[in-house]
């Protein structure tokens, strides 16, 4: 139903009221309603009171301004929500990647290098700790810590320091030993020959120290060592010097009673000692270790050894 502006009554057909300006121009039908903007403030003389916020003046009435309704957004794009959703993490198939392949490879290489350097540092620190621990263990064992001053089978003085720089396989015995000492020295010679087959390994120096200085003179020792190996070095000295050397390696020896020919046996420790080029005691082998086992063990020490003093 059409209502004329400013009236709440229903409109009736008939002559236009005189107050309708446009109808006075000869129109027989009223114009349709027009929405006007909110009226200006009207407080005070010549001013209208301010309209309530959010209203429009419709004819003589104030109606609330319609609130525009935003279309809902939906995942997956479309006219309603495609824009909002396309600004997220997903990327359209044809768009450029954020970082180039070269940049990504450089980042991966840098991270890998950092990890490698860290691993090398940790390994180096671990080796240092293990080396220090090994030195402490050898000091606790206290084998081979002392020095000795002897004479070799050529008559030259030989101390423990003179043997440094070479891997040494050391044995204490005596030249009149009927069975055990010859067996051990032959085994020692075979160990040397087994290791000599590998040219990558350092030369092993076999050394014999007598525990019978009274009978084992320089000449007697020189004759004796030639029976076993050309590199075998025989050492002797005064009873005090020999005792000092035996004490350094915790070697036990004791001469037995003499018979009618002034012959006697010497009871002694039967051990092969392995010394590093730094003069450190590394390992020992009893008479039940075969030459192959001993050679294998020495080879392992030679290939893994790192001087704790370097
Ligand atoms: Ni013996």
mmCIF file of C-alpha atoms and ligand atoms in Angstrom:
data_model
loop_
_atom_site.group_PDB
_atom_site.id
_atom_site.type_symbol
_atom_site.label_atom_id
_atom_site.label_comp_id
_atom_site.label_asym_id
_atom_site.label_seq_id
_atom_site.Cartn_x
_atom_site.Cartn_y
_atom_site.Cartn_z
ATOM 1 C CA UNK A 1 0.000 0.000 0.000
ATOM 2 C CA UNK A 2 1.403 3.382 -0.906
ATOM 3 C CA UNK A 3 1.508 6.099 1.715
ATOM 4 C CA UNK A 4 2.155 9.718 0.971
ATOM 5 C CA UNK A 5 5.187 11.182 2.717
ATOM 6 C CA UNK A 6 4.538 12.445 6.232
ATOM 7 C CA UNK A 7 1.234 10.595 6.609
ATOM 8 C CA UNK A 8 0.439 7.416 8.382
ATOM 9 C CA UNK A 9 -2.954 7.143 6.827
ATOM 10 C CA UNK A 10 -3.567 5.092 3.740
ATOM 11 C CA UNK A 11 -3.621 7.013 0.534
ATOM 12 C CA UNK A 12 -6.889 7.421 -1.262
ATOM 13 C CA UNK A 13 -7.370 8.207 -4.894
ATOM 14 C CA UNK A 14 -8.572 11.696 -5.624
ATOM 15 C CA UNK A 15 -7.301 15.183 -6.149
ATOM 16 C CA UNK A 16 -3.844 15.773 -4.836
ATOM 17 C CA UNK A 17 -3.582 17.713 -1.607
ATOM 18 C CA UNK A 18 -2.432 21.285 -2.091
ATOM 19 C CA UNK A 19 0.614 20.649 0.075
ATOM 20 C CA UNK A 20 2.027 18.163 -2.398
ATOM 21 C CA UNK A 21 4.117 20.498 -4.435
ATOM 22 C CA UNK A 22 4.840 18.145 -7.244
ATOM 23 C CA UNK A 23 1.219 17.169 -7.654
ATOM 24 C CA UNK A 24 0.341 20.829 -8.000
ATOM 25 C CA UNK A 25 2.430 20.788 -11.165
ATOM 26 C CA UNK A 26 -0.317 18.722 -12.706
ATOM 27 C CA UNK A 27 0.673 15.234 -11.861
ATOM 28 C CA UNK A 28 -2.135 13.008 -11.025
ATOM 29 C CA UNK A 29 -0.062 10.346 -9.261
ATOM 30 C CA UNK A 30 2.404 10.890 -6.400
ATOM 31 C CA UNK A 31 6.095 10.213 -6.862
ATOM 32 C CA UNK A 32 7.533 7.068 -5.242
ATOM 33 C CA UNK A 33 9.225 7.355 -1.913
ATOM 34 C CA UNK A 34 12.925 8.439 -1.729
ATOM 35 C CA UNK A 35 15.278 7.658 1.085
ATOM 36 C CA UNK A 36 17.084 10.757 2.310
ATOM 37 C CA UNK A 37 20.393 10.914 4.172
ATOM 38 C CA UNK A 38 20.307 11.377 7.928
ATOM 39 C CA UNK A 39 19.197 14.891 8.800
ATOM 40 C CA UNK A 40 21.643 17.471 9.998
ATOM 41 C CA UNK A 41 21.992 18.469 13.593
ATOM 42 C CA UNK A 42 19.176 20.800 14.741
ATOM 43 C CA UNK A 43 19.900 21.930 18.291
ATOM 44 C CA UNK A 44 19.648 25.636 18.874
ATOM 45 C CA UNK A 45 18.152 28.252 16.669
ATOM 46 C CA UNK A 46 18.146 27.230 13.060
ATOM 47 C CA UNK A 47 19.617 23.816 13.829
ATOM 48 C CA UNK A 48 17.896 20.515 14.054
ATOM 49 C CA UNK A 49 18.675 17.951 16.751
ATOM 50 C CA UNK A 50 21.167 15.372 15.625
ATOM 51 C CA UNK A 51 19.661 12.169 14.392
ATOM 52 C CA UNK A 52 20.350 9.039 16.287
ATOM 53 C CA UNK A 53 23.372 7.334 14.867
ATOM 54 C CA UNK A 54 22.736 4.593 12.388
ATOM 55 C CA UNK A 55 19.350 5.855 11.159
ATOM 56 C CA UNK A 56 18.017 7.169 7.941
ATOM 57 C CA UNK A 57 15.111 9.494 7.549
ATOM 58 C CA UNK A 58 12.401 7.915 5.485
ATOM 59 C CA UNK A 59 9.655 10.412 4.887
ATOM 60 C CA UNK A 60 8.940 11.609 8.396
ATOM 61 C CA UNK A 61 10.241 8.440 10.026
ATOM 62 C CA UNK A 62 13.704 7.325 11.109
ATOM 63 C CA UNK A 63 14.617 3.833 10.255
ATOM 64 C CA UNK A 64 17.813 2.004 11.129
ATOM 65 C CA UNK A 65 20.461 1.948 8.462
ATOM 66 C CA UNK A 66 20.573 -1.508 6.995
ATOM 67 C CA UNK A 67 23.815 -3.290 7.826
ATOM 68 C CA UNK A 68 25.435 -4.796 4.746
ATOM 69 C CA UNK A 69 25.754 -8.499 5.064
ATOM 70 C CA UNK A 70 29.131 -9.908 3.990
ATOM 71 C CA UNK A 71 29.051 -13.075 2.018
ATOM 72 C CA UNK A 72 30.402 -16.052 3.927
ATOM 73 C CA UNK A 73 33.802 -17.467 3.041
ATOM 74 C CA UNK A 74 34.233 -21.080 2.160
ATOM 75 C CA UNK A 75 37.411 -23.176 1.879
ATOM 76 C CA UNK A 76 38.280 -23.984 -1.622
ATOM 77 C CA UNK A 77 37.928 -20.573 -3.183
ATOM 78 C CA UNK A 78 34.963 -19.393 -5.209
ATOM 79 C CA UNK A 79 33.427 -15.974 -5.351
ATOM 80 C CA UNK A 80 32.612 -15.941 -1.652
ATOM 81 C CA UNK A 81 35.881 -17.104 -0.001
ATOM 82 C CA UNK A 82 38.577 -17.825 -2.575
ATOM 83 C CA UNK A 83 40.585 -14.703 -1.930
ATOM 84 C CA UNK A 84 40.818 -15.114 1.814
ATOM 85 C CA UNK A 85 41.840 -18.712 1.535
ATOM 86 C CA UNK A 86 44.397 -18.187 -1.230
ATOM 87 C CA UNK A 87 46.433 -15.917 1.075
ATOM 88 C CA UNK A 88 47.331 -18.884 3.316
ATOM 89 C CA UNK A 89 50.240 -21.362 3.148
ATOM 90 C CA UNK A 90 49.011 -23.144 0.033
ATOM 91 C CA UNK A 91 50.541 -22.092 -3.230
ATOM 92 C CA UNK A 92 49.046 -22.354 -6.634
ATOM 93 C CA UNK A 93 50.833 -24.830 -8.889
ATOM 94 C CA UNK A 94 52.211 -22.228 -11.282
ATOM 95 C CA UNK A 95 53.697 -19.831 -8.697
ATOM 96 C CA UNK A 96 57.500 -19.442 -8.091
ATOM 97 C CA UNK A 97 59.117 -21.216 -5.075
ATOM 98 C CA UNK A 98 60.146 -19.008 -2.160
ATOM 99 C CA UNK A 99 63.853 -20.076 -2.264
ATOM 100 C CA UNK A 100 65.804 -21.244 -5.246
ATOM 101 C CA UNK A 101 67.296 -24.710 -5.441
ATOM 102 C CA UNK A 102 70.812 -23.297 -5.189
ATOM 103 C CA UNK A 103 69.993 -21.445 -1.979
ATOM 104 C CA UNK A 104 68.502 -24.533 -0.442
ATOM 105 C CA UNK A 105 71.535 -26.619 -1.433
ATOM 106 C CA UNK A 106 73.874 -24.029 0.091
ATOM 107 C CA UNK A 107 71.926 -24.095 3.343
ATOM 108 C CA UNK A 108 72.040 -27.891 3.449
ATOM 109 C CA UNK A 109 75.789 -27.868 2.718
ATOM 110 C CA UNK A 110 76.438 -25.305 5.455
ATOM 111 C CA UNK A 111 74.474 -27.300 8.017
ATOM 112 C CA UNK A 112 76.260 -30.497 6.984
ATOM 113 C CA UNK A 113 79.651 -28.812 7.332
ATOM 114 C CA UNK A 114 78.779 -27.608 10.806
ATOM 115 C CA UNK A 115 77.735 -31.099 11.842
ATOM 116 C CA UNK A 116 80.937 -32.593 10.410
ATOM 117 C CA UNK A 117 83.160 -30.092 12.226
ATOM 118 C CA UNK A 118 81.324 -30.738 15.460
ATOM 119 C CA UNK A 119 81.706 -34.471 15.070
ATOM 120 C CA UNK A 120 85.442 -34.145 14.356
ATOM 121 C CA UNK A 121 85.895 -31.956 17.422
ATOM 122 C CA UNK A 122 84.050 -34.405 19.676
ATOM 123 C CA UNK A 123 86.041 -37.324 18.306
ATOM 124 C CA UNK A 124 89.319 -35.495 18.883
ATOM 125 C CA UNK A 125 88.348 -34.706 22.459
ATOM 126 C CA UNK A 126 87.349 -38.320 23.055
ATOM 127 C CA UNK A 127 90.698 -39.576 21.731
ATOM 128 C CA UNK A 128 92.552 -37.160 23.991
ATOM 129 C CA UNK A 129 90.611 -38.407 27.015
ATOM 130 C CA UNK A 130 91.235 -42.051 26.099
ATOM 131 C CA UNK A 131 94.950 -41.397 25.588
ATOM 132 C CA UNK A 132 95.220 -39.685 28.962
ATOM 133 C CA UNK A 133 93.307 -42.537 30.572
ATOM 134 C CA UNK A 134 95.714 -45.032 28.980
ATOM 135 C CA UNK A 135 98.718 -43.156 30.352
ATOM 136 C CA UNK A 136 97.186 -43.140 33.803
ATOM 137 C CA UNK A 137 96.531 -46.882 33.584
ATOM 138 C CA UNK A 138 100.126 -47.575 32.537
ATOM 139 C CA UNK A 139 101.382 -45.461 35.409
ATOM 140 C CA UNK A 140 99.227 -47.397 37.839
ATOM 141 C CA UNK A 141 100.581 -50.677 36.492
ATOM 142 C CA UNK A 142 104.074 -49.191 36.947
ATOM 143 C CA UNK A 143 105.625 -51.656 34.527
ATOM 144 C CA UNK A 144 108.547 -50.437 32.508
ATOM 145 C CA UNK A 145 108.521 -47.047 34.184
ATOM 146 C CA UNK A 146 112.082 -47.280 35.418
ATOM 147 C CA UNK A 147 115.192 -46.932 33.339
ATOM 148 C CA UNK A 148 118.117 -49.309 33.012
ATOM 149 C CA UNK A 149 121.768 -49.022 32.108
ATOM 150 C CA UNK A 150 123.156 -52.157 30.473
ATOM 151 C CA UNK A 151 125.625 -53.217 27.799
ATOM 152 C CA UNK A 152 124.633 -54.859 24.557
ATOM 153 C CA UNK A 153 126.228 -57.917 22.960
ATOM 154 C CA UNK A 154 128.617 -55.699 20.976
ATOM 155 C CA UNK A 155 129.932 -54.033 24.112
ATOM 156 C CA UNK A 156 128.096 -50.718 23.632
ATOM 157 C CA UNK A 157 126.153 -49.167 26.493
ATOM 158 C CA UNK A 158 122.401 -49.471 26.087
ATOM 159 C CA UNK A 159 119.801 -47.754 28.206
ATOM 160 C CA UNK A 160 116.062 -47.803 27.928
ATOM 161 C CA UNK A 161 116.208 -44.424 26.256
ATOM 162 C CA UNK A 162 118.399 -45.904 23.513
ATOM 163 C CA UNK A 163 115.549 -48.239 22.566
ATOM 164 C CA UNK A 164 113.065 -45.428 22.097
ATOM 165 C CA UNK A 165 111.881 -44.830 18.578
ATOM 166 C CA UNK A 166 111.305 -48.529 17.900
ATOM 167 C CA UNK A 167 108.683 -51.052 18.858
ATOM 168 C CA UNK A 168 110.441 -53.445 21.234
ATOM 169 C CA UNK A 169 109.641 -57.032 22.175
ATOM 170 C CA UNK A 170 111.544 -57.682 25.387
ATOM 171 C CA UNK A 171 112.370 -60.961 27.070
ATOM 172 C CA UNK A 172 114.267 -61.824 30.277
ATOM 173 C CA UNK A 173 116.127 -65.152 30.373
ATOM 174 C CA UNK A 174 119.546 -66.723 30.552
ATOM 175 C CA UNK A 175 121.773 -68.449 28.068
ATOM 176 C CA UNK A 176 122.092 -71.707 30.033
ATOM 177 C CA UNK A 177 118.357 -72.263 30.079
ATOM 178 C CA UNK A 178 117.789 -75.779 28.721
ATOM 179 C CA UNK A 179 114.345 -75.467 27.166
ATOM 180 C CA UNK A 180 112.018 -72.599 27.950
ATOM 181 C CA UNK A 181 114.260 -69.689 26.994
ATOM 182 C CA UNK A 182 115.242 -71.195 23.620
ATOM 183 C CA UNK A 183 111.585 -71.882 22.888
ATOM 184 C CA UNK A 184 110.554 -68.360 23.760
ATOM 185 C CA UNK A 185 113.373 -66.796 21.764
ATOM 186 C CA UNK A 186 112.526 -68.929 18.738
ATOM 187 C CA UNK A 187 108.902 -67.867 19.057
ATOM 188 C CA UNK A 188 110.014 -64.257 19.332
ATOM 189 C CA UNK A 189 112.038 -64.642 16.141
ATOM 190 C CA UNK A 190 109.021 -66.057 14.307
ATOM 191 C CA UNK A 191 106.899 -63.119 15.484
ATOM 192 C CA UNK A 192 109.484 -60.706 14.090
ATOM 193 C CA UNK A 193 109.505 -62.534 10.762
ATOM 194 C CA UNK A 194 105.704 -62.560 10.588
ATOM 195 C CA UNK A 195 105.561 -58.796 11.107
ATOM 196 C CA UNK A 196 108.415 -58.218 8.651
ATOM 197 C CA UNK A 197 106.204 -59.666 5.923
ATOM 198 C CA UNK A 198 104.034 -56.548 6.063
ATOM 199 C CA UNK A 199 106.152 -53.679 4.707
ATOM 200 C CA UNK A 200 103.654 -51.102 5.993
ATOM 201 C CA UNK A 201 104.448 -51.972 9.607
ATOM 202 C CA UNK A 202 107.414 -50.531 11.504
ATOM 203 C CA UNK A 203 110.296 -52.867 12.317
ATOM 204 C CA UNK A 204 110.026 -54.720 15.589
ATOM 205 C CA UNK A 205 113.193 -54.786 17.681
ATOM 206 C CA UNK A 206 113.653 -58.037 19.667
ATOM 207 C CA UNK A 207 115.660 -57.609 22.885
ATOM 208 C CA UNK A 208 117.015 -60.208 25.286
ATOM 209 C CA UNK A 209 118.080 -59.254 28.814
ATOM 210 C CA UNK A 210 119.883 -61.812 30.901
ATOM 211 C CA UNK A 211 118.954 -62.628 34.466
ATOM 212 C CA UNK A 212 122.221 -64.486 34.950
ATOM 213 C CA UNK A 213 124.901 -61.766 34.738
ATOM 214 C CA UNK A 214 127.530 -63.904 36.416
ATOM 215 C CA UNK A 215 127.793 -66.312 33.482
ATOM 216 C CA UNK A 216 126.256 -64.261 30.660
ATOM 217 C CA UNK A 217 129.098 -62.010 29.697
ATOM 218 C CA UNK A 218 129.072 -59.813 26.601
ATOM 219 C CA UNK A 219 130.790 -62.540 24.618
ATOM 220 C CA UNK A 220 128.422 -65.262 25.876
ATOM 221 C CA UNK A 221 125.388 -63.154 25.015
ATOM 222 C CA UNK A 222 126.792 -62.279 21.587
ATOM 223 C CA UNK A 223 127.235 -65.957 20.784
ATOM 224 C CA UNK A 224 123.777 -66.794 22.088
ATOM 225 C CA UNK A 225 121.684 -64.177 20.244
ATOM 226 C CA UNK A 226 123.170 -65.140 16.891
ATOM 227 C CA UNK A 227 121.465 -68.506 17.192
ATOM 228 C CA UNK A 228 117.995 -66.957 16.992
ATOM 229 C CA UNK A 229 117.621 -63.789 14.933
ATOM 230 C CA UNK A 230 120.038 -61.348 13.258
ATOM 231 C CA UNK A 231 118.172 -58.386 14.774
ATOM 232 C CA UNK A 232 118.040 -59.818 18.286
ATOM 233 C CA UNK A 233 119.890 -57.537 20.677
ATOM 234 C CA UNK A 234 121.290 -59.114 23.869
ATOM 235 C CA UNK A 235 121.860 -57.037 27.010
ATOM 236 C CA UNK A 236 123.854 -57.756 30.120
ATOM 237 C CA UNK A 237 125.553 -55.845 32.908
ATOM 238 C CA UNK A 238 126.530 -56.003 36.540
ATOM 239 C CA UNK A 239 124.260 -57.880 38.983
ATOM 240 C CA UNK A 240 123.002 -54.538 40.290
ATOM 241 C CA UNK A 241 122.252 -53.233 36.833
ATOM 242 C CA UNK A 242 120.403 -56.425 35.891
ATOM 243 C CA UNK A 243 118.433 -56.317 39.142
ATOM 244 C CA UNK A 244 117.416 -52.749 38.418
ATOM 245 C CA UNK A 245 116.207 -53.658 34.960
ATOM 246 C CA UNK A 246 114.239 -56.662 36.251
ATOM 247 C CA UNK A 247 112.598 -54.571 38.945
ATOM 248 C CA UNK A 248 111.354 -52.080 36.365
ATOM 249 C CA UNK A 249 109.387 -54.857 34.664
ATOM 250 C CA UNK A 250 108.488 -56.766 37.798
ATOM 251 C CA UNK A 251 110.513 -59.734 36.638
ATOM 252 C CA UNK A 252 111.131 -62.396 39.208
ATOM 253 C CA UNK A 253 114.312 -64.463 39.017
ATOM 254 C CA UNK A 254 116.224 -66.568 41.469
ATOM 255 C CA UNK A 255 119.299 -68.748 40.962
ATOM 256 C CA UNK A 256 119.031 -72.334 42.180
ATOM 257 C CA UNK A 257 121.671 -74.397 43.976
ATOM 258 C CA UNK A 258 124.872 -75.250 42.156
ATOM 259 C CA UNK A 259 125.734 -78.853 41.347
ATOM 260 C CA UNK A 260 129.194 -80.447 41.417
ATOM 261 C CA UNK A 261 130.019 -78.784 38.072
ATOM 262 C CA UNK A 262 129.000 -75.355 39.385
ATOM 263 C CA UNK A 263 126.068 -75.493 37.035
ATOM 264 C CA UNK A 264 122.726 -74.136 38.176
ATOM 265 C CA UNK A 265 119.296 -73.167 36.884
ATOM 266 C CA UNK A 266 117.635 -69.794 37.287
ATOM 267 C CA UNK A 267 113.963 -69.711 38.001
ATOM 268 C CA UNK A 268 112.478 -66.667 36.279
ATOM 269 C CA UNK A 269 109.388 -65.049 34.874
ATOM 270 C CA UNK A 270 108.586 -66.097 31.300
ATOM 271 C CA UNK A 271 106.939 -63.082 29.715
ATOM 272 C CA UNK A 272 107.323 -61.182 26.460
ATOM 273 C CA UNK A 273 106.846 -57.427 26.928
ATOM 274 C CA UNK A 274 105.773 -55.097 24.156
ATOM 275 C CA UNK A 275 107.059 -51.524 24.395
ATOM 276 C CA UNK A 276 105.890 -48.622 22.257
ATOM 277 C CA UNK A 277 108.321 -46.272 20.468
ATOM 278 C CA UNK A 278 107.832 -43.947 23.463
ATOM 279 C CA UNK A 279 109.137 -46.649 25.803
ATOM 280 C CA UNK A 280 105.686 -47.288 27.264
ATOM 281 C CA UNK A 281 104.665 -50.764 28.247
ATOM 282 C CA UNK A 282 101.851 -51.710 25.881
ATOM 283 C CA UNK A 283 101.133 -55.419 26.340
ATOM 284 C CA UNK A 284 102.566 -58.708 27.495
ATOM 285 C CA UNK A 285 102.382 -62.315 26.266
ATOM 286 C CA UNK A 286 102.918 -65.481 28.273
ATOM 287 C CA UNK A 287 104.400 -68.714 26.975
ATOM 288 C CA UNK A 288 101.005 -70.081 25.975
ATOM 289 C CA UNK A 289 100.433 -67.408 23.351
ATOM 290 C CA UNK A 290 101.296 -68.611 19.865
ATOM 291 C CA UNK A 291 103.516 -66.649 17.518
ATOM 292 C CA UNK A 292 100.552 -65.912 15.209
ATOM 293 C CA UNK A 293 98.448 -64.541 18.073
ATOM 294 C CA UNK A 294 101.302 -62.405 19.324
ATOM 295 C CA UNK A 295 102.023 -61.038 15.847
ATOM 296 C CA UNK A 296 98.352 -60.236 15.359
ATOM 297 C CA UNK A 297 98.206 -58.414 18.685
ATOM 298 C CA UNK A 298 101.359 -56.415 17.990
ATOM 299 C CA UNK A 299 100.074 -55.482 14.564
ATOM 300 C CA UNK A 300 96.908 -54.139 16.171
ATOM 301 C CA UNK A 301 98.952 -52.033 18.587
ATOM 302 C CA UNK A 302 101.140 -50.710 15.797
ATOM 303 C CA UNK A 303 98.263 -49.677 13.573
ATOM 304 C CA UNK A 304 96.186 -47.993 16.271
ATOM 305 C CA UNK A 305 98.923 -46.465 18.391
ATOM 306 C CA UNK A 306 99.103 -42.694 18.782
ATOM 307 C CA UNK A 307 101.791 -41.220 20.910
ATOM 308 C CA UNK A 308 100.381 -39.555 24.047
ATOM 309 C CA UNK A 309 103.294 -37.124 23.981
ATOM 310 C CA UNK A 310 102.606 -35.696 20.518
HETATM 311 NI NI1 LIG B 1 114.587 -69.857 30.867
#
